[in-house]
mmCIF file of C-alpha atoms in Angstrom:
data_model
loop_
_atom_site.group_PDB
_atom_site.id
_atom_site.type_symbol
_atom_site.label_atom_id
_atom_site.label_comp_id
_atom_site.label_asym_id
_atom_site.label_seq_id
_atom_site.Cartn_x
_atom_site.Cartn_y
_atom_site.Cartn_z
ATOM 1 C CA UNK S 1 -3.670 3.603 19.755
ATOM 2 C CA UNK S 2 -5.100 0.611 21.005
ATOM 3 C CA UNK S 3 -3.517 -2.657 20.838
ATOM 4 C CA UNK S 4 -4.719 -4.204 24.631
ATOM 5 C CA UNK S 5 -5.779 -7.573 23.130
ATOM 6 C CA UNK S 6 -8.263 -7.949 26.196
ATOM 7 C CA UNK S 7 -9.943 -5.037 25.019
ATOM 8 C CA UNK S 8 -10.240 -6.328 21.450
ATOM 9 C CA UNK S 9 -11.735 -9.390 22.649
ATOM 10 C CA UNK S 10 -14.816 -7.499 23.563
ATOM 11 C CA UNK S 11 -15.039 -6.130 20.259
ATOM 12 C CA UNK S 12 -17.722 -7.959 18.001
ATOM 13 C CA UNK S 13 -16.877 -5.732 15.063
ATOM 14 C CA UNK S 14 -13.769 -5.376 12.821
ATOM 15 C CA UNK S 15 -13.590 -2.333 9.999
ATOM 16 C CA UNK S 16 -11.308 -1.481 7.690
ATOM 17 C CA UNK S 17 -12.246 1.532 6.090
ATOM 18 C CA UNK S 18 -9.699 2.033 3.185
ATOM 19 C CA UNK S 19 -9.488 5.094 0.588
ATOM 20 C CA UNK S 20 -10.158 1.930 -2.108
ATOM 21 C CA UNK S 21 -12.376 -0.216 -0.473
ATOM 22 C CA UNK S 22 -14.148 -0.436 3.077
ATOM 23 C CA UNK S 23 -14.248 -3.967 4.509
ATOM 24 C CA UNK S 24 -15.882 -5.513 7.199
ATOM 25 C CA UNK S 25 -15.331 -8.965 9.661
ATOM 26 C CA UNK S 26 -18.118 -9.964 12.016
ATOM 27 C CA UNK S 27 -16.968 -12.159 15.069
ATOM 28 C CA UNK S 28 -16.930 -15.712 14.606
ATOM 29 C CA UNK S 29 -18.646 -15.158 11.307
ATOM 30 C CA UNK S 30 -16.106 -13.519 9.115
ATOM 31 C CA UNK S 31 -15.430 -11.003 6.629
ATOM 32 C CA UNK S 32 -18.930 -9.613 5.523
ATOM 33 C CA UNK S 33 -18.443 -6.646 3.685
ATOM 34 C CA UNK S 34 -15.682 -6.171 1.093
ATOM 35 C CA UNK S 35 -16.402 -2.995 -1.300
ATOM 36 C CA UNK S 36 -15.339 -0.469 -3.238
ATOM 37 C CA UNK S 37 -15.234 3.150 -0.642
ATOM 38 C CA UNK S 38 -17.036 4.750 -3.129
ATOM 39 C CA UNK S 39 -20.789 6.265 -2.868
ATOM 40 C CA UNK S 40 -23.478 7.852 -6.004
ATOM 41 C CA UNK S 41 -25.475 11.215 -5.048
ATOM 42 C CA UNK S 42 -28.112 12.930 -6.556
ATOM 43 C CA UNK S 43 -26.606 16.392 -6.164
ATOM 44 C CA UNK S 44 -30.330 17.971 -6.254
ATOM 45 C CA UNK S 45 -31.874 16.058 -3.096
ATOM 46 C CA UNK S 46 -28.804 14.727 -1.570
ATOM 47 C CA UNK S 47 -30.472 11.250 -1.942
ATOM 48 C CA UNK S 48 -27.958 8.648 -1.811
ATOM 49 C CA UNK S 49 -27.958 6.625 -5.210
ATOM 50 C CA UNK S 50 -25.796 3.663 -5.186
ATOM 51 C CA UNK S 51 -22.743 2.747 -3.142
ATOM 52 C CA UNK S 52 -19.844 0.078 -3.165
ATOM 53 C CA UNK S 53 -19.726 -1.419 -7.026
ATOM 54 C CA UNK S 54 -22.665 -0.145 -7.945
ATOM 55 C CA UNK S 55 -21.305 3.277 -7.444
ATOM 56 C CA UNK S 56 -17.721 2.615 -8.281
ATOM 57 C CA UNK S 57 -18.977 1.795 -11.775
ATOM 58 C CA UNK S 58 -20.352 5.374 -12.871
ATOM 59 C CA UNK S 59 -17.379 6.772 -11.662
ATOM 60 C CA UNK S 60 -16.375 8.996 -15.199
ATOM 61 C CA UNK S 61 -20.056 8.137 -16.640
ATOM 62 C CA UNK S 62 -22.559 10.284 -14.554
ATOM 63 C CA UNK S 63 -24.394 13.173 -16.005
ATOM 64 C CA UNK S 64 -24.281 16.729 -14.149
ATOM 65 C CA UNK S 65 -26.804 15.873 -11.581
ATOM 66 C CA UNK S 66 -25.197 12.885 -10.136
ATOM 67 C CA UNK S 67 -21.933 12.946 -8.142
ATOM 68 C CA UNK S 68 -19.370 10.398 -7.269
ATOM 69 C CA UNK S 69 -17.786 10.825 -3.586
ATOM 70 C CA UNK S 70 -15.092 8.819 -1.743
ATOM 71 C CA UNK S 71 -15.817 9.355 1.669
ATOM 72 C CA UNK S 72 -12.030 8.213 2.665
ATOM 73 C CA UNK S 73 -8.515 10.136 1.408
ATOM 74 C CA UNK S 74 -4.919 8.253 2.446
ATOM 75 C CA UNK S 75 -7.078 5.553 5.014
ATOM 76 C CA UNK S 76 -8.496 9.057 6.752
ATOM 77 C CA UNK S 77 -12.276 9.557 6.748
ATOM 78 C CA UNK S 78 -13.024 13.234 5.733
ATOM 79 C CA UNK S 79 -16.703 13.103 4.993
ATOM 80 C CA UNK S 80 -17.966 11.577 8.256
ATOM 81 C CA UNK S 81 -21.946 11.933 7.380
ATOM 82 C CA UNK S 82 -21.261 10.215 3.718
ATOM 83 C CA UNK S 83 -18.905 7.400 5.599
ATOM 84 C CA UNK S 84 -21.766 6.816 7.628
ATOM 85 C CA UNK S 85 -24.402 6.537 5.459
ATOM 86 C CA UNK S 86 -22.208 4.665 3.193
ATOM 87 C CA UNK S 87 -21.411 2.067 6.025
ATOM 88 C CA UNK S 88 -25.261 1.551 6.820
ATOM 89 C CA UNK S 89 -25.755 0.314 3.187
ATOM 90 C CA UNK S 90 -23.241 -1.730 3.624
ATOM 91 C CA UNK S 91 -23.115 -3.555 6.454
ATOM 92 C CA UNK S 92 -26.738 -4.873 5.316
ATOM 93 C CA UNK S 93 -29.386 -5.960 7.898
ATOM 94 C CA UNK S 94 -28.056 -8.658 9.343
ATOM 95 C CA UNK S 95 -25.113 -6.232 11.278
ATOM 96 C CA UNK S 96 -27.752 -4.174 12.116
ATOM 97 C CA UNK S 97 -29.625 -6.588 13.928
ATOM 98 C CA UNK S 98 -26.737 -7.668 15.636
ATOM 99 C CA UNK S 99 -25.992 -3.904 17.159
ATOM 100 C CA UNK S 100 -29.966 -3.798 18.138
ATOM 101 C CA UNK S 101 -29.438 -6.723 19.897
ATOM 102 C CA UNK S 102 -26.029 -5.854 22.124
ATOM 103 C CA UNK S 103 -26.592 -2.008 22.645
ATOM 104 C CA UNK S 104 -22.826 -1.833 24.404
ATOM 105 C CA UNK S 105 -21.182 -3.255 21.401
ATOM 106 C CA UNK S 106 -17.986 -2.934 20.527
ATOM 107 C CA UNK S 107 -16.182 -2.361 17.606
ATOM 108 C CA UNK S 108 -12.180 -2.020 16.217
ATOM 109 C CA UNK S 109 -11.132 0.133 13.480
ATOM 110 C CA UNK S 110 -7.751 -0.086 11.722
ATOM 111 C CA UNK S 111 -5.846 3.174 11.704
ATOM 112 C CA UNK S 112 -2.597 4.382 9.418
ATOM 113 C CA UNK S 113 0.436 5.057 11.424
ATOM 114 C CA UNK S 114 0.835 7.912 13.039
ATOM 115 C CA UNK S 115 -2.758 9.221 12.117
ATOM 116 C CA UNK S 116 -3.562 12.860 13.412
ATOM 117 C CA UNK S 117 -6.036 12.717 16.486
ATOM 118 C CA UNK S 118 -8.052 14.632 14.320
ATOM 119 C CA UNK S 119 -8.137 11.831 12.011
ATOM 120 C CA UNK S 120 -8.580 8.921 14.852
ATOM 121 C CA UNK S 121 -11.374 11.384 15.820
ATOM 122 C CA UNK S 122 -13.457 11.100 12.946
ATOM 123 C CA UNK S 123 -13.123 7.239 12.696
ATOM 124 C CA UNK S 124 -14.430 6.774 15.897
ATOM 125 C CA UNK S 125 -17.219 9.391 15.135
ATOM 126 C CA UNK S 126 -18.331 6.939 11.693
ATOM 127 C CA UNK S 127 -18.744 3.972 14.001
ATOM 128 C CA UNK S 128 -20.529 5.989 17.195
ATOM 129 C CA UNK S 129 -22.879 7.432 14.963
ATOM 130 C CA UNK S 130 -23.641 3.913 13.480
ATOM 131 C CA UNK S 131 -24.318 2.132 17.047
ATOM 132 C CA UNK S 132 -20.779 1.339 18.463
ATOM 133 C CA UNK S 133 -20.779 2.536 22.262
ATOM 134 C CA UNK S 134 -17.026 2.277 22.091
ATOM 135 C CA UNK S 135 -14.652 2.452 19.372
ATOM 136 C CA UNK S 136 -10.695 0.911 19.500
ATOM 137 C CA UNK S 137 -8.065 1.825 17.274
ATOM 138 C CA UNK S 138 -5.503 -0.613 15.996
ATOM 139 C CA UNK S 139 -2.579 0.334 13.904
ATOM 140 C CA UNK S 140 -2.704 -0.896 10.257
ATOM 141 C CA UNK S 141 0.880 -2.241 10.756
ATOM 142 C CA UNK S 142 -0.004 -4.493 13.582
ATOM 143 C CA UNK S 143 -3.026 -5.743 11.811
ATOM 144 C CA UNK S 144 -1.495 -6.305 8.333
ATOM 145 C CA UNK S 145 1.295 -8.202 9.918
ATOM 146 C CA UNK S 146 -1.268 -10.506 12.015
ATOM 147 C CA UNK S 147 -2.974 -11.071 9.105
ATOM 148 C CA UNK S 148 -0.034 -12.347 7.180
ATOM 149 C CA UNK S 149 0.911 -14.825 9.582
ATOM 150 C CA UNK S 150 3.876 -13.226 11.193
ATOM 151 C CA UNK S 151 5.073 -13.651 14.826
ATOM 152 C CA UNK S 152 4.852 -10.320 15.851
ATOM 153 C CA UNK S 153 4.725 -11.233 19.329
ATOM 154 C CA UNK S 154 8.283 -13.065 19.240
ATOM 155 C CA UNK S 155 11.208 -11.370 20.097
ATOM 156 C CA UNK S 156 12.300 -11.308 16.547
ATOM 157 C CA UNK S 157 12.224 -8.757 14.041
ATOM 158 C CA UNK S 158 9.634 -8.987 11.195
ATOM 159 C CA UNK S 159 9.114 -6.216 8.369
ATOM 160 C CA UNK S 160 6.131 -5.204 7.023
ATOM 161 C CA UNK S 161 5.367 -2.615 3.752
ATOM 162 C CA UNK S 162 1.536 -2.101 3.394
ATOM 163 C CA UNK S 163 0.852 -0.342 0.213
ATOM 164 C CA UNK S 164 -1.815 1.558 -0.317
ATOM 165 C CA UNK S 165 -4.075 3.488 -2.766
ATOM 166 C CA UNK S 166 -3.315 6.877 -1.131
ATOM 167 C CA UNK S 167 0.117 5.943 1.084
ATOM 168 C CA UNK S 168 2.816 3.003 1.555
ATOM 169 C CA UNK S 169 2.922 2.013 5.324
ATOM 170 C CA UNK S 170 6.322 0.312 6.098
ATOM 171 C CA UNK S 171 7.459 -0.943 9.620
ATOM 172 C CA UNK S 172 9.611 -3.572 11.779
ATOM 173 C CA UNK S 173 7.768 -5.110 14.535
ATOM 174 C CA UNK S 174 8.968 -6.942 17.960
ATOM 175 C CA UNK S 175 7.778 -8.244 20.892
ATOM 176 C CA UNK S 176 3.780 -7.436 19.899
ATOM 177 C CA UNK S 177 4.921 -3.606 18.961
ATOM 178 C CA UNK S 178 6.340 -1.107 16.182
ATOM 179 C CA UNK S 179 10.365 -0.904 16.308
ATOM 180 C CA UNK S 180 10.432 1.746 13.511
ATOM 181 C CA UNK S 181 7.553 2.774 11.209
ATOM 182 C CA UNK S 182 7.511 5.154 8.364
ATOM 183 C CA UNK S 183 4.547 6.602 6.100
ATOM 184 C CA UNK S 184 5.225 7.583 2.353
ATOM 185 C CA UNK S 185 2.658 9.646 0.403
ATOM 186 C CA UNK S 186 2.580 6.847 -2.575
ATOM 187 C CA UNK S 187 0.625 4.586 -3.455
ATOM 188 C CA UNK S 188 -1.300 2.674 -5.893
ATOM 189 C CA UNK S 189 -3.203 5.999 -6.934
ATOM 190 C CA UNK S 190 0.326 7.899 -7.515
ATOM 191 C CA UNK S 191 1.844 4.638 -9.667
ATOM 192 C CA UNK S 192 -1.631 4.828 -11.529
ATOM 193 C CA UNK S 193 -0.941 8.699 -12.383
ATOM 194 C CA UNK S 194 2.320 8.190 -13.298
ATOM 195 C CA UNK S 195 1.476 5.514 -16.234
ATOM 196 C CA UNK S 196 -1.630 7.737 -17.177
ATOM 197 C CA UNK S 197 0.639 10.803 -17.613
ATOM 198 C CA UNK S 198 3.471 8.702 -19.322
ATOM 199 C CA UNK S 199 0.577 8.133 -21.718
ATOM 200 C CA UNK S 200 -0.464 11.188 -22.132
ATOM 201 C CA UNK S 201 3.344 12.720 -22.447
ATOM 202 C CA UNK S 202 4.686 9.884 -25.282
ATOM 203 C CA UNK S 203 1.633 8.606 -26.641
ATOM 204 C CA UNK S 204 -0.687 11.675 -26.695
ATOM 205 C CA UNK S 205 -3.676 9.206 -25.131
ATOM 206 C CA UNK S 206 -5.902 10.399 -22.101
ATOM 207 C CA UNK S 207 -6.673 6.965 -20.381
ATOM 208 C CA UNK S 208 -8.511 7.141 -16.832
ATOM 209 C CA UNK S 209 -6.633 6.016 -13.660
ATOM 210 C CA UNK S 210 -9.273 2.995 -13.639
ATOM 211 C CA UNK S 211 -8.308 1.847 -16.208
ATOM 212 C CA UNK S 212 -4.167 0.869 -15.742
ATOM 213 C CA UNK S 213 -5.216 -1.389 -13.322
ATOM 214 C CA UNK S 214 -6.019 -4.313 -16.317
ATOM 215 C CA UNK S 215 -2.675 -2.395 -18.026
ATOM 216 C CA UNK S 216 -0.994 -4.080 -14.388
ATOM 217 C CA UNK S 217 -2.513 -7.209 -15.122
ATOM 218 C CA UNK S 218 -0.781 -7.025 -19.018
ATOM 219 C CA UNK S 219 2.141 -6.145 -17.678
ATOM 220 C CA UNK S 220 2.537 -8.555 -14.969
ATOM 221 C CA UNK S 221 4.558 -11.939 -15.393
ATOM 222 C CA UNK S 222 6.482 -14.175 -13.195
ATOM 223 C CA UNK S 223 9.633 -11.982 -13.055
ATOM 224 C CA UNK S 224 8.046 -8.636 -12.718
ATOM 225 C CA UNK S 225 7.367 -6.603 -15.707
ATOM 226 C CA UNK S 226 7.299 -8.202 -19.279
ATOM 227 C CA UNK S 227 8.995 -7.510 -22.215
ATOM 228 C CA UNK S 228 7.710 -6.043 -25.625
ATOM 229 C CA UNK S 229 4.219 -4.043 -26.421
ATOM 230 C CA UNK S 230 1.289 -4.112 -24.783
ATOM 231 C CA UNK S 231 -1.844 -2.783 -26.797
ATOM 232 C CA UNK S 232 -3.931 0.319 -25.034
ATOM 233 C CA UNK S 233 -7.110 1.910 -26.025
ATOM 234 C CA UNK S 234 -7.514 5.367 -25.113
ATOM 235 C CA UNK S 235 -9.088 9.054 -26.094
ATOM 236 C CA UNK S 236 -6.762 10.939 -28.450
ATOM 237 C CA UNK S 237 -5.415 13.958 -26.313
ATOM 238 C CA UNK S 238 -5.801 16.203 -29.851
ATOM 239 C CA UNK S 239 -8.961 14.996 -31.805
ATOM 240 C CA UNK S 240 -10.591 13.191 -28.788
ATOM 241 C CA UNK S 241 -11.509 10.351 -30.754
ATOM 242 C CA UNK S 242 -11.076 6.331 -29.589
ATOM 243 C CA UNK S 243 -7.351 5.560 -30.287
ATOM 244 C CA UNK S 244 -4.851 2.161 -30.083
ATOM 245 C CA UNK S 245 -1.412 2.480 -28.928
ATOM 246 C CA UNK S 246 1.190 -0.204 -28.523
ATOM 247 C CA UNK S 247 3.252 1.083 -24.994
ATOM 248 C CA UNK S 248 6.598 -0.238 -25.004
ATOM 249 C CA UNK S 249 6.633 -1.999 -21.494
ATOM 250 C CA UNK S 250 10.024 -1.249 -20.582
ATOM 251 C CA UNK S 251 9.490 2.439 -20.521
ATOM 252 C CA UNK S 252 6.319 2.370 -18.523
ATOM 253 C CA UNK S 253 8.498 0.633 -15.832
ATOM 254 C CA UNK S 254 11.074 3.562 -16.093
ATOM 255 C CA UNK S 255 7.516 5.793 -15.826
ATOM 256 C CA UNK S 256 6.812 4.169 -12.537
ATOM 257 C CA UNK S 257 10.629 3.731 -11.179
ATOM 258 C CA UNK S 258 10.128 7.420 -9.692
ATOM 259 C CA UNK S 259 6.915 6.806 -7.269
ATOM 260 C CA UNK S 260 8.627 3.728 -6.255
ATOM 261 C CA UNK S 261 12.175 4.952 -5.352
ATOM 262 C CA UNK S 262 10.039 7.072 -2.340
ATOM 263 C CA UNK S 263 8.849 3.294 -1.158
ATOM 264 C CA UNK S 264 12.608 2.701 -1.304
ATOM 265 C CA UNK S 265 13.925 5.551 0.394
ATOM 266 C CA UNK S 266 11.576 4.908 3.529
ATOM 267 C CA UNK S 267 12.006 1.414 3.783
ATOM 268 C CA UNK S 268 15.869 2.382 4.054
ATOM 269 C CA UNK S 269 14.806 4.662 6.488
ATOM 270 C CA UNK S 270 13.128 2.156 8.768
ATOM 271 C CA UNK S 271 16.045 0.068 8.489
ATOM 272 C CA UNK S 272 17.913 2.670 9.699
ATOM 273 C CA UNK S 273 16.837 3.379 12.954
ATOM 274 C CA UNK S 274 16.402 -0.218 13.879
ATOM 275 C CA UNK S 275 19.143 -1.924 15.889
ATOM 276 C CA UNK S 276 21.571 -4.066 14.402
ATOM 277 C CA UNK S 277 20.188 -7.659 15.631
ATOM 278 C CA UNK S 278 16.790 -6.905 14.295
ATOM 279 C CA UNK S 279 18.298 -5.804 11.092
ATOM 280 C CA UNK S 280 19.909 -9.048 11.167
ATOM 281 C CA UNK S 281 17.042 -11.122 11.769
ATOM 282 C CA UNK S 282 15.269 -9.637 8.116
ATOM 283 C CA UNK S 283 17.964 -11.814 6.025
ATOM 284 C CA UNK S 284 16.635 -14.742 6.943
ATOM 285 C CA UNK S 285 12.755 -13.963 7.136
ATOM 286 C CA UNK S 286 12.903 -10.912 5.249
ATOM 287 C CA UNK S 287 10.120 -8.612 3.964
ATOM 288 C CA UNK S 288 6.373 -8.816 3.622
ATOM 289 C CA UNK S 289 4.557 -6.954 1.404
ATOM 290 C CA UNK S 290 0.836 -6.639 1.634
ATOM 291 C CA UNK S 291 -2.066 -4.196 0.836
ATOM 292 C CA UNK S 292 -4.035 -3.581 -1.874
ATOM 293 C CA UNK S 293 -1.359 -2.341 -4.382
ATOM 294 C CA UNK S 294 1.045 -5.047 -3.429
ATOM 295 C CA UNK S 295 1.134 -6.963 -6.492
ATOM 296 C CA UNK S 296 2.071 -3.533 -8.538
ATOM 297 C CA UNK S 297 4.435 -4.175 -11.263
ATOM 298 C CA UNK S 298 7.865 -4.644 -10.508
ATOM 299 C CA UNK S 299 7.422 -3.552 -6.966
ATOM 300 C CA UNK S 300 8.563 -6.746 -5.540
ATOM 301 C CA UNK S 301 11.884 -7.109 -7.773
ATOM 302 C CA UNK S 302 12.987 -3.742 -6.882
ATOM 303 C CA UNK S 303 12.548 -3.687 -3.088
ATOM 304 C CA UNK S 304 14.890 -7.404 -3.485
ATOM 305 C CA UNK S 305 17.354 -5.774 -5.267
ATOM 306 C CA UNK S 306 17.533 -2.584 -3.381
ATOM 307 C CA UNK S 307 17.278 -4.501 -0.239
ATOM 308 C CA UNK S 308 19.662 -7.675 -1.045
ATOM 309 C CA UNK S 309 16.736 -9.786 1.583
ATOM 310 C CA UNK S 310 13.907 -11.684 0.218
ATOM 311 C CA UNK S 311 10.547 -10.517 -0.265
ATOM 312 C CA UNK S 312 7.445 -12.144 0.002
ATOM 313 C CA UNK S 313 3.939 -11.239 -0.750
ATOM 314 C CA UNK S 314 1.049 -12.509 1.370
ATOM 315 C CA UNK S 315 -1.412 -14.822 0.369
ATOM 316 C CA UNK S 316 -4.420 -12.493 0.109
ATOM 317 C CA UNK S 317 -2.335 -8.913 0.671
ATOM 318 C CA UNK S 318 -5.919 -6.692 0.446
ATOM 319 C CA UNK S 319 -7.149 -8.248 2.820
ATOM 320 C CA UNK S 320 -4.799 -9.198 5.713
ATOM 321 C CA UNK S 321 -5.342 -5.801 7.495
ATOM 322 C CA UNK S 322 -9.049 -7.049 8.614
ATOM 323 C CA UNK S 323 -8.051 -10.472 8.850
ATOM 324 C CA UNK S 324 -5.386 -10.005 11.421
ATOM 325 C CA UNK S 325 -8.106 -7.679 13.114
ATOM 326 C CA UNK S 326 -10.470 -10.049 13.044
ATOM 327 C CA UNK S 327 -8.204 -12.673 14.464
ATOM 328 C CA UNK S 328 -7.355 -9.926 17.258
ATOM 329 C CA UNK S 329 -11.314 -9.937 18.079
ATOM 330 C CA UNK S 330 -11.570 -13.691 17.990
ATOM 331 C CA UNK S 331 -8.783 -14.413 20.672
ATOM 332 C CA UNK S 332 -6.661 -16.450 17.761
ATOM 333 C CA UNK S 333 -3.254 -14.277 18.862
ATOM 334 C CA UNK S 334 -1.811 -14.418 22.240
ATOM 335 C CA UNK S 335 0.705 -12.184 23.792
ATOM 336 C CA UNK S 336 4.323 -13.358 24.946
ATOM 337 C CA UNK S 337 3.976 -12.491 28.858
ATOM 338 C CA UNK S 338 6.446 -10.466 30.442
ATOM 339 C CA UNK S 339 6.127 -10.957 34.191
ATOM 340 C CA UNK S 340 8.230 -8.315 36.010
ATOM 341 C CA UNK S 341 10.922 -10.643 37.759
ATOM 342 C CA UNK S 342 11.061 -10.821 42.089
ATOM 343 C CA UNK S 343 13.304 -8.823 43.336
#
């Protein structure tokens, strides 16, 4: 992929196009577009109802007719012609404009690691078909860890675990590049499922996936997860009728220990095929979680403890993917040259 930062200088464009949300920085102007992924169809004309909040709020409410689509599976588009469309509503008139005006614009798309060219192929194909006469690719992990403020261009090691809806990204970075880099199928969707089906399994309550997110919230306190019962309103799984539970919070943290050991076991497996001195270098700085479903529950305490390092979580982690690109775009990083030496 992509990471020339001369060649991302000429991009105006930065586009993070996410399974949960799609998000957008314009040069020197900054992030535009931050929405849900999601798009609204009429299933009779094909007429394209509502996207971005609008849309992600009928999600589980729409009658027959109506259909609600997400264009984008595990950070991979696989509905190019409903990406597209989805992008042009979007993006708004004032980015259109701007592409009207510079007809060899540029633009820079973030990528997941180790994406099929398949995959890379229909990324740049959503951004051609919307004006771009050339497309970059950037990995995720290089963006994320801009974003968060790490030297990645220092010879030092710095750790990065990007998490997700659909997958958990995790790498070690040096000298501007990836060391190591590993991609686990979980994320914030597969924690999700595992609460609703805990639910469902001990509680006999059906309670949609969009819902756990405020159960997160509940949950949450300084220390990770908190202790005692936390009151749920669901559909009874046997009369379907509007039901109250109390969940005990302990066991919905044994619910979601099983997703999370698979972040575990790759970050151990990143660790493992890094040398020693970089390995070394992570107990002082340690590791930086961002993404989307960075602030899960009890995440953070169990990569410390599994780990021994410290963990930190960025600032803003859903957003530091487009940041960092964005910075990329706007000349704010500069490389640590490596002049071949005389002979």
């Amino acid at each position: 992929m992509t990471i020339s930062l001369a060649q991302l200088r000429r991009c105006s464009v930065a586009v993070d196009i996410g399974a949960s949300r799609t998000r957008v920085y314009l040069k020197n102007q900054g992030l535009i577009v931050d929405e849900p992924t999601v798009a609204a169809v009429n299933v009779r004309t094909g007429a394209l109802l509502a996207v971005g909040s609008d849309a992600a709020v009928m999600d589980g409410r729409t009658p027959e007719y109506i259909r609600v689509v997400r264009p984008v599976a595990n950070g991979t588009v696989v509905d190019i012609d409903m990406a597209q469309r989805l992008l042009r509503h979007l993006v708004g008139n004032k980015l259109r404009r701007t592409w009207r005006r510079r007809p060899t614009m540029r633009a820079a798309v973030c990528q997941p690691f180790g994406s099929e060219p398949l995959a890379q192929r229909a990324a740049v194909e959503t951004l051609s078909g919307l004006g771009a006469r050339r497309v970059e690719l950037v990995d995720t992990l290089v963006a994320a860890a801009v974003g968060c403020g790490l030297p990645v261009e220092q010879p030092e090691a710095t750790m990065i675990v990007v998490c997700g809806a659909g997958t958990t990204q995790i790498a070690v970075l040096s000298l501007g590049s990836i060391v190591a880099a590993e991609t686990v199928a979980v994320g914030g969707n597969a924690i999700d499922h595992a609460v609703v089906q805990h639910l469902r399994q001990h509680h006999e309550v059906h309670l949609a996936s969009r819902a756990v997110r405020p159960l997160h919230l509940m949950l949450s306190s300084t220390g990770g997860l908190a202790s005692g019962p936390a009151e749920v309103h669901g559909r009874d799984v046997v009369s379907g009728t509007t039901r109250c539970v109390q969940v005990d919070t302990d066991r919905v943290r044994h619910a979601i220990a099983t997703p999370l050991t698979a972040i575990l076991d790759g970050i151990g497996a990143v660790l493992r095929r890094c040398p020693p001195d970089l390995v070394a270098d992570l107990g002082e700085r340690g590791i930086m979680l961002a993404g989307g479903s960075a602030l899960i529950p009890g995440l953070e305490s169990m990569i410390r403890e599994a780990t021994t390092v410290p963990v930190h979580i960025a600032d803003r982690p859903d957003t530091c993917a487009v940041q960092g690109l964005g910075a990329m775009i706007e000349g704010k990083v500069e490389p640590m040259h490596l002049d071949p030496m005389a002979p």
